[in-house]
mmCIF file of C-alpha atoms in Angstrom:
data_model
loop_
_atom_site.group_PDB
_atom_site.id
_atom_site.type_symbol
_atom_site.label_atom_id
_atom_site.label_comp_id
_atom_site.label_asym_id
_atom_site.label_seq_id
_atom_site.Cartn_x
_atom_site.Cartn_y
_atom_site.Cartn_z
ATOM 1 C CA MET A 1 69.523 -29.881 45.577
ATOM 2 C CA LEU A 2 70.698 -31.306 42.270
ATOM 3 C CA ILE A 3 68.191 -29.883 39.720
ATOM 4 C CA GLY A 4 66.525 -26.358 40.283
ATOM 5 C CA VAL A 5 63.852 -25.602 38.009
ATOM 6 C CA ILE A 6 62.226 -21.924 37.337
ATOM 7 C CA ALA A 7 58.456 -22.372 35.747
ATOM 8 C CA ASP A 8 56.780 -19.397 34.373
ATOM 9 C CA ASP A 9 53.511 -20.565 35.732
ATOM 10 C CA PHE A 10 51.836 -22.687 38.428
ATOM 11 C CA THR A 11 50.197 -25.601 36.327
ATOM 12 C CA GLY A 12 53.768 -25.937 34.101
ATOM 13 C CA ALA A 13 55.605 -26.032 37.551
ATOM 14 C CA SER A 14 53.705 -29.155 38.267
ATOM 15 C CA ASP A 15 53.728 -30.463 35.254
ATOM 16 C CA ILE A 16 57.579 -30.751 35.290
ATOM 17 C CA ALA A 17 57.571 -31.694 39.026
ATOM 18 C CA ASN A 18 55.735 -34.388 37.882
ATOM 19 C CA THR A 19 57.971 -35.445 35.229
ATOM 20 C CA LEU A 20 61.199 -35.356 37.576
ATOM 21 C CA ALA A 21 59.522 -37.084 40.291
ATOM 22 C CA LYS A 22 58.379 -39.959 37.899
ATOM 23 C CA GLY A 23 61.563 -40.135 35.997
ATOM 24 C CA GLY A 24 62.114 -41.876 32.081
ATOM 25 C CA GLY A 25 64.402 -44.046 30.900
ATOM 26 C CA GLY A 26 64.140 -46.774 33.057
ATOM 27 C CA SER A 27 65.673 -44.590 35.637
ATOM 28 C CA PRO A 28 63.606 -43.606 39.105
ATOM 29 C CA GLY A 29 62.970 -40.006 39.365
ATOM 30 C CA LEU A 30 63.844 -37.679 42.196
ATOM 31 C CA ALA A 31 62.519 -36.848 45.541
ATOM 32 C CA THR A 32 60.841 -33.245 44.156
ATOM 33 C CA THR A 33 59.139 -30.342 45.681
ATOM 34 C CA GLN A 34 56.944 -27.249 44.148
ATOM 35 C CA PHE A 35 57.677 -24.321 45.829
ATOM 36 C CA LEU A 36 55.149 -21.490 45.009
ATOM 37 C CA GLY A 37 57.208 -18.572 44.411
ATOM 38 C CA ILE A 38 60.686 -17.771 45.637
ATOM 39 C CA PRO A 39 60.822 -19.445 49.169
ATOM 40 C CA SER A 40 62.282 -17.217 51.643
ATOM 41 C CA GLY A 41 64.101 -19.911 53.715
ATOM 42 C CA ARG A 42 66.409 -22.643 52.672
ATOM 43 C CA ALA A 43 65.159 -26.221 50.941
ATOM 44 C CA SER A 44 64.772 -29.308 52.856
ATOM 45 C CA ALA A 45 67.811 -31.586 52.885
ATOM 46 C CA ASP A 46 66.024 -34.220 51.113
ATOM 47 C CA CYS A 47 65.034 -32.059 48.247
ATOM 48 C CA GLN A 48 66.836 -33.347 45.058
ATOM 49 C CA ALA A 49 64.753 -31.338 42.665
ATOM 50 C CA GLY A 50 63.356 -27.849 43.552
ATOM 51 C CA VAL A 51 60.662 -26.502 41.192
ATOM 52 C CA ILE A 52 59.830 -22.788 41.617
ATOM 53 C CA ALA A 53 56.477 -22.002 40.460
ATOM 54 C CA LEU A 54 56.610 -18.224 38.823
ATOM 55 C CA LYS A 55 53.603 -16.485 37.306
ATOM 56 C CA SER A 56 55.402 -14.662 34.713
ATOM 57 C CA ARG A 57 54.312 -16.041 31.503
ATOM 58 C CA SER A 58 52.131 -12.995 30.731
ATOM 59 C CA LEU A 59 54.535 -10.467 32.255
ATOM 60 C CA PRO A 60 56.552 -8.212 30.200
ATOM 61 C CA PRO A 61 60.146 -9.342 29.781
ATOM 62 C CA THR A 62 61.888 -6.808 32.158
ATOM 63 C CA GLU A 63 59.558 -8.192 34.895
ATOM 64 C CA ALA A 64 59.860 -11.904 33.936
ATOM 65 C CA VAL A 65 63.970 -11.493 33.838
ATOM 66 C CA SER A 66 63.840 -9.649 36.936
ATOM 67 C CA GLN A 67 61.944 -12.732 39.020
ATOM 68 C CA SER A 68 63.682 -15.718 36.967
ATOM 69 C CA LEU A 69 67.243 -13.987 37.816
ATOM 70 C CA GLN A 70 65.877 -13.888 41.702
ATOM 71 C CA ALA A 71 64.729 -17.703 41.532
ATOM 72 C CA LEU A 72 68.269 -18.445 39.828
ATOM 73 C CA ALA A 73 69.683 -16.571 42.769
ATOM 74 C CA TRP A 74 67.948 -18.802 45.323
ATOM 75 C CA LEU A 75 68.578 -22.137 43.321
ATOM 76 C CA GLN A 76 72.512 -21.135 43.309
ATOM 77 C CA GLU A 77 72.186 -20.582 46.872
ATOM 78 C CA GLN A 78 70.809 -24.218 47.367
ATOM 79 C CA GLY A 79 73.807 -25.587 45.487
ATOM 80 C CA CYS A 80 71.959 -27.099 42.669
ATOM 81 C CA ARG A 81 74.159 -28.481 39.831
ATOM 82 C CA GLN A 82 71.483 -27.718 36.518
ATOM 83 C CA VAL A 83 68.839 -25.290 36.045
ATOM 84 C CA VAL A 84 65.875 -25.775 33.900
ATOM 85 C CA PHE A 85 63.875 -22.979 32.547
ATOM 86 C CA LYS A 86 60.312 -24.466 32.190
ATOM 87 C CA TYR A 87 57.751 -22.883 29.742
ATOM 88 C CA CYS A 88 54.672 -23.995 27.832
ATOM 89 C CA SER A 89 54.775 -27.271 25.811
ATOM 90 C CA THR A 90 52.873 -24.897 22.898
ATOM 91 C CA PHE A 91 55.492 -22.141 23.640
ATOM 92 C CA ASP A 92 52.705 -19.791 24.855
ATOM 93 C CA SER A 93 54.156 -16.343 24.290
ATOM 94 C CA THR A 94 53.785 -13.331 21.631
ATOM 95 C CA LYS A 95 56.735 -12.114 19.721
ATOM 96 C CA GLU A 96 56.922 -9.516 22.504
ATOM 97 C CA GLY A 97 57.140 -12.112 24.693
ATOM 98 C CA ASN A 98 59.612 -13.186 27.578
ATOM 99 C CA ILE A 99 60.830 -16.890 26.734
ATOM 100 C CA GLY A 100 63.828 -15.422 24.615
ATOM 101 C CA PRO A 101 64.804 -12.618 27.028
ATOM 102 C CA VAL A 102 64.550 -15.064 30.117
ATOM 103 C CA GLY A 103 66.500 -17.686 28.578
ATOM 104 C CA GLU A 104 69.237 -15.212 27.454
ATOM 105 C CA ALA A 105 69.506 -13.631 30.829
ATOM 106 C CA LEU A 106 69.494 -17.192 32.438
ATOM 107 C CA ALA A 107 72.462 -18.040 30.158
ATOM 108 C CA ASP A 108 74.522 -14.799 30.498
ATOM 109 C CA ARG A 109 74.116 -15.069 34.281
ATOM 110 C CA LEU A 110 75.586 -18.793 34.267
ATOM 111 C CA GLY A 111 77.786 -17.878 31.127
ATOM 112 C CA VAL A 112 77.001 -20.289 28.820
ATOM 113 C CA ARG A 113 75.832 -20.270 25.118
ATOM 114 C CA GLY A 114 74.430 -23.426 23.005
ATOM 115 C CA VAL A 115 71.518 -23.932 25.507
ATOM 116 C CA VAL A 116 68.686 -26.410 24.320
ATOM 117 C CA ALA A 117 65.224 -25.060 23.631
ATOM 118 C CA CYS A 118 62.979 -27.733 23.161
ATOM 119 C CA PRO A 119 59.260 -27.273 24.162
ATOM 120 C CA ALA A 120 58.177 -30.794 22.588
ATOM 121 C CA PHE A 121 56.242 -32.983 25.027
ATOM 122 C CA PRO A 122 55.304 -36.089 22.651
ATOM 123 C CA ALA A 123 53.290 -37.888 25.551
ATOM 124 C CA ALA A 124 50.836 -34.975 25.459
ATOM 125 C CA GLY A 125 51.242 -34.489 21.452
ATOM 126 C CA ARG A 126 53.333 -31.767 21.203
ATOM 127 C CA THR A 127 56.412 -32.622 18.604
ATOM 128 C CA LEU A 128 59.203 -30.469 17.195
ATOM 129 C CA TYR A 129 60.143 -30.963 13.532
ATOM 130 C CA MET A 130 62.427 -28.871 11.475
ATOM 131 C CA GLY A 131 61.734 -26.375 14.478
ATOM 132 C CA ASN A 132 57.944 -26.321 13.736
ATOM 133 C CA LEU A 133 55.814 -26.976 16.601
ATOM 134 C CA PHE A 134 52.898 -29.437 16.087
ATOM 135 C CA VAL A 135 50.160 -30.409 18.704
ATOM 136 C CA GLU A 136 49.100 -33.658 17.658
ATOM 137 C CA ASP A 137 49.544 -33.843 13.647
ATOM 138 C CA VAL A 138 48.591 -30.148 13.415
ATOM 139 C CA PRO A 139 51.062 -27.018 12.890
ATOM 140 C CA LEU A 140 51.032 -24.747 16.092
ATOM 141 C CA ASP A 141 49.411 -22.076 13.897
ATOM 142 C CA GLU A 142 46.653 -24.221 12.673
ATOM 143 C CA SER A 143 45.545 -25.355 16.066
ATOM 144 C CA SER A 144 43.159 -23.930 18.485
ATOM 145 C CA LEU A 145 46.346 -21.852 19.993
ATOM 146 C CA ARG A 146 46.398 -19.595 17.024
ATOM 147 C CA ASN A 147 43.210 -18.105 18.765
ATOM 148 C CA HIS A 148 44.513 -18.363 22.527
ATOM 149 C CA PRO A 149 43.033 -15.037 24.167
ATOM 150 C CA LEU A 150 46.301 -14.002 25.746
ATOM 151 C CA THR A 151 49.068 -15.503 23.773
ATOM 152 C CA PRO A 152 47.991 -16.132 20.285
ATOM 153 C CA MET A 153 50.479 -18.383 18.148
ATOM 154 C CA SER A 154 50.431 -17.485 14.865
ATOM 155 C CA ASP A 155 53.779 -18.971 13.771
ATOM 156 C CA SER A 156 54.866 -22.725 14.161
ATOM 157 C CA ASP A 157 58.414 -21.950 13.464
ATOM 158 C CA LEU A 158 59.902 -21.486 16.581
ATOM 159 C CA ARG A 159 63.215 -20.510 15.213
ATOM 160 C CA ARG A 160 61.389 -17.211 13.814
ATOM 161 C CA TRP A 161 59.732 -16.925 17.128
ATOM 162 C CA LEU A 162 62.533 -17.135 19.217
ATOM 163 C CA ARG A 163 64.758 -14.643 16.772
ATOM 164 C CA ALA A 164 61.891 -12.258 17.225
ATOM 165 C CA GLN A 165 62.291 -12.395 21.204
ATOM 166 C CA SER A 166 66.335 -12.807 21.380
ATOM 167 C CA ARG A 167 69.148 -10.180 21.001
ATOM 168 C CA HIS A 168 71.586 -13.177 20.111
ATOM 169 C CA PRO A 169 71.434 -15.740 17.077
ATOM 170 C CA VAL A 170 69.191 -18.495 17.412
ATOM 171 C CA GLY A 171 70.841 -21.986 16.768
ATOM 172 C CA PHE A 172 69.259 -25.106 15.311
ATOM 173 C CA VAL A 173 69.444 -28.883 15.680
ATOM 174 C CA ALA A 174 67.562 -30.505 13.068
ATOM 175 C CA TRP A 175 65.852 -33.960 13.728
ATOM 176 C CA PRO A 176 68.371 -36.055 11.483
ATOM 177 C CA ARG A 177 71.031 -34.951 14.059
ATOM 178 C CA VAL A 178 68.986 -35.526 17.086
ATOM 179 C CA ARG A 179 68.431 -39.221 15.724
ATOM 180 C CA GLY A 180 72.378 -39.791 15.540
ATOM 181 C CA GLY A 181 72.336 -39.795 19.523
ATOM 182 C CA SER A 182 73.673 -37.941 22.256
ATOM 183 C CA ARG A 183 77.244 -37.442 21.204
ATOM 184 C CA GLU A 184 75.981 -35.962 17.966
ATOM 185 C CA ILE A 185 73.324 -33.738 19.749
ATOM 186 C CA ALA A 186 76.463 -32.339 22.033
ATOM 187 C CA GLY A 187 78.770 -31.792 19.092
ATOM 188 C CA GLN A 188 76.023 -29.617 17.439
ATOM 189 C CA LEU A 189 75.591 -27.874 20.670
ATOM 190 C CA ARG A 190 78.843 -26.907 21.127
ATOM 191 C CA GLU A 191 79.251 -25.826 17.167
ATOM 192 C CA CYS A 192 76.270 -23.233 17.895
ATOM 193 C CA ALA A 193 77.912 -22.125 21.379
ATOM 194 C CA ASP A 194 81.160 -21.445 19.208
ATOM 195 C CA ALA A 195 78.994 -19.494 16.526
ATOM 196 C CA GLY A 196 77.626 -17.104 19.643
ATOM 197 C CA GLN A 197 74.063 -18.557 19.498
ATOM 198 C CA VAL A 198 72.882 -18.491 23.094
ATOM 199 C CA LEU A 199 69.436 -20.611 22.416
ATOM 200 C CA VAL A 200 69.242 -23.450 20.214
ATOM 201 C CA VAL A 201 66.139 -24.971 19.212
ATOM 202 C CA VAL A 202 66.322 -28.753 19.318
ATOM 203 C CA ASP A 203 63.627 -30.935 17.569
ATOM 204 C CA ALA A 204 62.538 -34.089 19.235
ATOM 205 C CA LEU A 205 59.516 -36.494 17.977
ATOM 206 C CA THR A 206 59.507 -39.015 20.452
ATOM 207 C CA ASP A 207 60.726 -39.725 24.051
ATOM 208 C CA GLY A 208 63.685 -41.368 22.685
ATOM 209 C CA ASP A 209 64.818 -38.135 21.207
ATOM 210 C CA LEU A 210 63.956 -36.524 24.641
ATOM 211 C CA LEU A 211 66.258 -38.848 26.247
ATOM 212 C CA ALA A 212 69.108 -38.333 24.052
ATOM 213 C CA ILE A 213 69.050 -34.705 24.216
ATOM 214 C CA ALA A 214 68.953 -35.210 28.024
ATOM 215 C CA GLU A 215 72.076 -37.141 28.142
ATOM 216 C CA ALA A 216 73.758 -34.789 25.891
ATOM 217 C CA CYS A 217 73.059 -32.043 28.401
ATOM 218 C CA ALA A 218 74.117 -34.221 31.338
ATOM 219 C CA ASP A 219 77.016 -31.272 32.046
ATOM 220 C CA ALA A 220 74.759 -28.530 31.084
ATOM 221 C CA PRO A 221 74.507 -25.706 33.278
ATOM 222 C CA LEU A 222 71.316 -24.723 32.080
ATOM 223 C CA VAL A 223 68.507 -26.219 29.915
ATOM 224 C CA THR A 224 65.015 -24.880 28.966
ATOM 225 C CA GLY A 225 61.891 -26.386 27.371
ATOM 226 C CA GLY A 226 58.774 -27.927 28.211
ATOM 227 C CA SER A 227 58.386 -30.472 30.799
ATOM 228 C CA GLY A 228 59.536 -33.288 28.380
ATOM 229 C CA ILE A 229 62.944 -32.021 28.254
ATOM 230 C CA ALA A 230 63.376 -33.042 32.003
ATOM 231 C CA LEU A 231 62.324 -36.797 31.058
ATOM 232 C CA GLY A 232 65.905 -37.725 31.118
ATOM 233 C CA LEU A 233 67.621 -35.615 33.738
ATOM 234 C CA PRO A 234 66.763 -37.661 36.501
ATOM 235 C CA ARG A 235 68.866 -40.566 34.786
ATOM 236 C CA ASN A 236 71.990 -38.666 34.590
ATOM 237 C CA PHE A 237 72.526 -38.140 38.089
ATOM 238 C CA HIS A 238 71.504 -41.601 38.898
ATOM 239 C CA ARG A 239 74.002 -42.533 36.595
ATOM 240 C CA SER A 240 76.665 -40.217 37.881
ATOM 241 C CA GLY A 241 75.868 -41.966 41.743
ATOM 242 C CA LEU A 242 74.942 -38.421 43.180
ATOM 243 C CA VAL A 243 71.207 -39.345 43.856
ATOM 244 C CA ASP A 244 70.270 -40.974 47.505
ATOM 245 C CA GLY A 245 67.372 -40.216 50.181
ATOM 246 C CA THR A 246 63.770 -40.941 49.562
ATOM 247 C CA HIS A 247 60.703 -39.243 48.371
ATOM 248 C CA ARG A 248 58.404 -36.912 50.420
ATOM 249 C CA ALA A 249 54.959 -38.902 50.654
ATOM 250 C CA PHE A 250 52.165 -37.367 48.811
ATOM 251 C CA ARG A 251 48.935 -37.181 51.397
ATOM 252 C CA PRO A 252 45.529 -38.165 49.721
ATOM 253 C CA ALA A 253 42.881 -36.574 51.328
ATOM 254 C CA LYS A 254 39.144 -37.654 51.818
ATOM 255 C CA GLY A 255 36.255 -35.263 52.044
ATOM 256 C CA ARG A 256 34.649 -32.483 50.391
ATOM 257 C CA ALA A 257 35.557 -31.781 46.945
ATOM 258 C CA ALA A 258 35.298 -29.209 44.370
ATOM 259 C CA ILE A 259 36.294 -28.158 40.839
ATOM 260 C CA LEU A 260 37.209 -24.730 39.677
ATOM 261 C CA ALA A 261 37.533 -24.142 35.829
ATOM 262 C CA GLY A 262 38.785 -20.994 34.434
ATOM 263 C CA SER A 263 40.517 -22.478 31.166
ATOM 264 C CA CYS A 264 39.056 -21.516 27.858
ATOM 265 C CA SER A 265 40.962 -24.157 25.652
ATOM 266 C CA ARG A 266 38.928 -26.551 23.619
ATOM 267 C CA ALA A 267 40.213 -29.641 25.794
ATOM 268 C CA THR A 268 38.770 -28.208 28.877
ATOM 269 C CA LEU A 269 35.670 -26.970 27.481
ATOM 270 C CA ALA A 270 35.368 -30.887 26.371
ATOM 271 C CA GLN A 271 36.147 -32.090 29.779
ATOM 272 C CA ILE A 272 33.286 -29.591 31.282
ATOM 273 C CA ALA A 273 30.861 -31.220 28.996
ATOM 274 C CA GLU A 274 31.688 -34.669 29.504
ATOM 275 C CA HIS A 275 31.703 -33.839 33.400
ATOM 276 C CA GLU A 276 28.012 -32.375 33.270
ATOM 277 C CA LYS A 277 26.290 -35.351 31.865
ATOM 278 C CA ARG A 278 26.661 -36.865 35.286
ATOM 279 C CA HIS A 279 27.622 -34.080 37.869
ATOM 280 C CA PRO A 280 26.130 -30.673 38.646
ATOM 281 C CA VAL A 281 27.993 -27.595 36.669
ATOM 282 C CA LEU A 282 27.445 -24.007 37.518
ATOM 283 C CA ARG A 283 28.391 -21.818 34.400
ATOM 284 C CA LEU A 284 29.076 -18.696 35.600
ATOM 285 C CA SER A 285 28.901 -15.380 33.095
ATOM 286 C CA ILE A 286 32.281 -13.277 32.862
ATOM 287 C CA ASP A 287 30.185 -10.284 32.205
ATOM 288 C CA GLU A 288 28.265 -10.795 35.324
ATOM 289 C CA ILE A 289 31.325 -11.405 37.437
ATOM 290 C CA ILE A 290 32.780 -8.108 36.366
ATOM 291 C CA ARG A 291 29.509 -6.200 37.001
ATOM 292 C CA GLY A 292 29.811 -7.766 40.667
ATOM 293 C CA LEU A 293 26.429 -9.740 40.044
ATOM 294 C CA VAL A 294 28.327 -13.192 41.104
ATOM 295 C CA THR A 295 30.582 -13.505 44.180
ATOM 296 C CA PRO A 296 32.365 -15.686 46.171
ATOM 297 C CA VAL A 297 29.578 -16.454 48.394
ATOM 298 C CA ASP A 298 27.796 -18.164 45.443
ATOM 299 C CA VAL A 299 30.423 -20.263 44.384
ATOM 300 C CA VAL A 300 30.547 -21.687 47.748
ATOM 301 C CA ALA A 301 27.109 -21.842 48.153
ATOM 302 C CA PHE A 302 26.892 -24.027 45.145
ATOM 303 C CA VAL A 303 29.573 -26.484 46.105
ATOM 304 C CA GLU A 304 28.288 -26.762 49.516
ATOM 305 C CA ARG A 305 24.840 -27.428 48.249
ATOM 306 C CA HIS A 306 26.123 -30.380 45.873
ATOM 307 C CA GLU A 307 28.345 -31.862 48.582
ATOM 308 C CA GLY A 308 29.323 -35.485 47.580
ATOM 309 C CA SER A 309 28.412 -34.948 43.757
ATOM 310 C CA ALA A 310 31.977 -33.721 42.372
ATOM 311 C CA PRO A 311 30.384 -30.101 41.889
ATOM 312 C CA LEU A 312 32.158 -28.050 39.193
ATOM 313 C CA VAL A 313 32.181 -24.247 39.107
ATOM 314 C CA SER A 314 33.007 -22.923 35.156
ATOM 315 C CA THR A 315 33.707 -19.390 33.881
ATOM 316 C CA SER A 316 35.158 -21.286 30.772
ATOM 317 C CA GLN A 317 33.801 -19.649 27.517
ATOM 318 C CA PRO A 318 34.891 -20.342 23.454
ATOM 319 C CA PRO A 319 37.817 -18.123 22.415
ATOM 320 C CA ALA A 320 35.355 -15.874 20.399
ATOM 321 C CA GLU A 321 33.261 -15.126 23.552
ATOM 322 C CA VAL A 322 36.423 -14.175 25.552
ATOM 323 C CA ARG A 323 37.902 -11.939 23.066
ATOM 324 C CA ALA A 324 34.763 -9.901 22.892
ATOM 325 C CA LEU A 325 34.580 -9.670 26.143
ATOM 326 C CA GLN A 326 38.385 -8.406 26.267
ATOM 327 C CA ASP A 327 37.349 -6.143 23.605
ATOM 328 C CA THR A 328 34.577 -4.356 25.866
ATOM 329 C CA TYR A 329 36.369 -4.595 29.176
ATOM 330 C CA GLY A 330 40.154 -5.069 28.198
ATOM 331 C CA ALA A 331 41.722 -8.273 28.618
ATOM 332 C CA ASP A 332 43.489 -7.783 32.242
ATOM 333 C CA LYS A 333 39.981 -6.861 33.537
ATOM 334 C CA VAL A 334 38.717 -9.880 32.324
ATOM 335 C CA ALA A 335 41.460 -11.946 33.686
ATOM 336 C CA SER A 336 41.877 -10.597 37.025
ATOM 337 C CA ALA A 337 38.253 -10.684 37.572
ATOM 338 C CA VAL A 338 37.830 -14.489 37.115
ATOM 339 C CA ASP A 339 41.005 -15.260 39.166
ATOM 340 C CA ALA A 340 40.239 -13.164 41.924
ATOM 341 C CA LEU A 341 36.767 -14.724 41.970
ATOM 342 C CA PHE A 342 38.171 -18.164 42.141
ATOM 343 C CA ALA A 343 40.950 -17.082 44.618
ATOM 344 C CA ARG A 344 38.486 -15.952 46.961
ATOM 345 C CA SER A 345 36.370 -18.870 46.638
ATOM 346 C CA ALA A 346 38.950 -21.486 46.918
ATOM 347 C CA SER A 347 39.869 -19.397 49.963
ATOM 348 C CA LEU A 348 36.668 -19.687 51.691
ATOM 349 C CA LEU A 349 36.075 -23.359 50.906
ATOM 350 C CA ALA A 350 39.224 -24.284 52.235
ATOM 351 C CA SER A 351 38.467 -22.857 55.507
ATOM 352 C CA ARG A 352 35.104 -24.585 55.648
ATOM 353 C CA GLY A 353 36.667 -27.984 55.409
ATOM 354 C CA LEU A 354 37.439 -28.558 51.248
ATOM 355 C CA ALA A 355 39.691 -31.622 51.150
ATOM 356 C CA ARG A 356 40.421 -32.185 47.553
ATOM 357 C CA LEU A 357 40.520 -29.133 44.996
ATOM 358 C CA VAL A 358 40.828 -29.705 40.780
ATOM 359 C CA VAL A 359 41.729 -26.440 38.938
ATOM 360 C CA ALA A 360 41.655 -25.985 35.188
ATOM 361 C CA GLY A 361 43.746 -23.495 33.785
ATOM 362 C CA GLY A 362 47.492 -22.210 34.390
ATOM 363 C CA GLU A 363 46.463 -18.481 35.376
ATOM 364 C CA THR A 364 43.277 -19.591 37.567
ATOM 365 C CA SER A 365 45.720 -22.217 39.181
ATOM 366 C CA GLY A 366 48.237 -19.724 40.404
ATOM 367 C CA ALA A 367 45.800 -17.382 41.594
ATOM 368 C CA ILE A 368 44.135 -19.936 43.733
ATOM 369 C CA VAL A 369 47.452 -21.339 45.127
ATOM 370 C CA SER A 370 48.711 -17.780 45.920
ATOM 371 C CA ALA A 371 45.396 -17.205 47.918
ATOM 372 C CA LEU A 372 45.496 -20.514 49.822
ATOM 373 C CA GLY A 373 49.274 -19.315 50.902
ATOM 374 C CA PHE A 374 50.903 -22.632 50.846
ATOM 375 C CA GLU A 375 54.848 -22.451 50.447
ATOM 376 C CA SER A 376 55.505 -25.697 48.783
ATOM 377 C CA LEU A 377 53.683 -28.790 47.624
ATOM 378 C CA ASP A 378 54.620 -32.660 47.709
ATOM 379 C CA ILE A 379 54.291 -34.489 44.321
ATOM 380 C CA GLY A 380 52.312 -37.548 43.957
ATOM 381 C CA PRO A 381 51.118 -39.947 41.458
ATOM 382 C CA GLU A 382 50.476 -38.791 37.867
ATOM 383 C CA ILE A 383 46.752 -38.288 36.871
ATOM 384 C CA ALA A 384 47.312 -37.429 33.147
ATOM 385 C CA PRO A 385 50.813 -36.938 31.264
ATOM 386 C CA GLY A 386 52.072 -33.630 32.692
ATOM 387 C CA VAL A 387 49.491 -33.277 35.686
ATOM 388 C CA PRO A 388 50.492 -34.956 39.027
ATOM 389 C CA ALA A 389 48.185 -34.921 42.308
ATOM 390 C CA VAL A 390 49.933 -32.728 44.671
ATOM 391 C CA SER A 391 49.435 -32.098 48.444
ATOM 392 C CA SER A 392 49.930 -29.167 50.910
ATOM 393 C CA GLY A 393 52.974 -29.623 52.850
ATOM 394 C CA ASP A 394 50.489 -29.479 56.216
ATOM 395 C CA GLY A 395 48.523 -32.380 54.671
ATOM 396 C CA ARG A 396 44.867 -30.547 54.540
ATOM 397 C CA LEU A 397 44.401 -30.142 51.123
ATOM 398 C CA ALA A 398 45.012 -32.439 47.830
ATOM 399 C CA LEU A 399 45.017 -30.787 44.650
ATOM 400 C CA ALA A 400 45.350 -31.151 40.776
ATOM 401 C CA LEU A 401 46.436 -28.270 39.209
ATOM 402 C CA LYS A 402 45.800 -28.698 35.050
ATOM 403 C CA SER A 403 46.951 -26.665 32.411
ATOM 404 C CA GLY A 404 43.744 -25.946 30.073
ATOM 405 C CA ASN A 405 44.780 -28.306 27.091
ATOM 406 C CA PHE A 406 45.953 -31.135 29.260
ATOM 407 C CA GLY A 407 44.037 -34.234 30.660
ATOM 408 C CA GLN A 408 41.586 -36.921 29.293
ATOM 409 C CA PHE A 409 38.185 -36.587 28.547
ATOM 410 C CA ASP A 410 36.908 -37.490 31.958
ATOM 411 C CA PHE A 411 39.761 -36.024 33.807
ATOM 412 C CA PHE A 412 37.657 -34.213 36.511
ATOM 413 C CA THR A 413 36.459 -37.489 37.944
ATOM 414 C CA ARG A 414 39.895 -39.041 37.543
ATOM 415 C CA ALA A 415 41.536 -36.395 39.439
ATOM 416 C CA LEU A 416 39.141 -36.397 42.396
ATOM 417 C CA ALA A 417 39.461 -40.229 42.708
ATOM 418 C CA ILE A 418 43.301 -40.031 42.818
ATOM 419 C CA LEU A 419 43.320 -37.195 45.083
ATOM 420 C CA GLU A 420 41.332 -39.669 47.626
ATOM 421 C CA GLY A 421 43.831 -42.378 47.034
ATOM 422 C CA ALA A 422 42.203 -44.413 44.217
ATOM 423 C CA ALA A 423 44.780 -46.177 42.076
#
């Protein structure tokens, strides 16, 4: 294994697995496998990039650090040459969050400083300038992420955000330095390391910036960021002559399909509204789910009643409504109720011959793939930037696992077509 990734949620793992499998900068990608949790056995010999999907994004720092260090130990056992800590391109993390603690713990274990921290993903509209993260042309703290029900982002300056989370000083490489190219970036990172700065926020506005950052990190034991940070990493290994072997094949599937949406993001709400113009949609009340008035049997019945019509089941509600429910029941109870409903529903549907499944929402995706019991997923074609088609190792089920804010307006119908094998 050349590259080992520790991802803090399931859709984020699919996101960076897609980037590694696709490659960039004129270079092909790597044979990539996504592991659902820390594997119990060794990776296959043809796995060039292994992506471990944890469900640690919302965990307290101590728990997230423990899980991440366990994942690092497994990756080191596979002989991986470079480790990537992957978090969300919108940096979903409160000031008491775990991105800083996990990044520093991995750096301490690997004995490194001057570690890149760059969540930028220009293809999805996430850019970093003067340490501030933008969503399209809007600062993060003025975007819809300011009202995220779990990780409200009230400050777009990631330098301040990371300083609040970190024990060590946080460094910074500004965009004019990044535009100087990979040698300039590498020199800046060395200066940060010499100054005792462990994590270093690095600006990026374009894919070219990400390729330059990746080239500067060709020999770095650790890199952290969003999936965009991996854009140029496969090219480093192709240039060094270390890549051989072939990709494992994604297996499309025909037959029964379902869409389960638990995300409350603005993008997902718009995608549901678009899908509802032509396809059946069942909107569930979270309040009724918590009170036990809606069950997985109801979800399965709706999907099977509308077989062949791309049925969608949604618990997605505007952020203000979700916050009101959290005030009434508690955030953990709201999240666990939705995740449990969809996890059980997906298991029942799979046992009854479901062939294609599209899921919207990182936490929802994590709950579902855990319930389905898959150990790994093979990475297939890209559906949208950051969202690949994947198939279970046994080929029984093809899936699309979408983070809430990702995807085109017609994402759901597009995903079902690609899972079936359409170009």
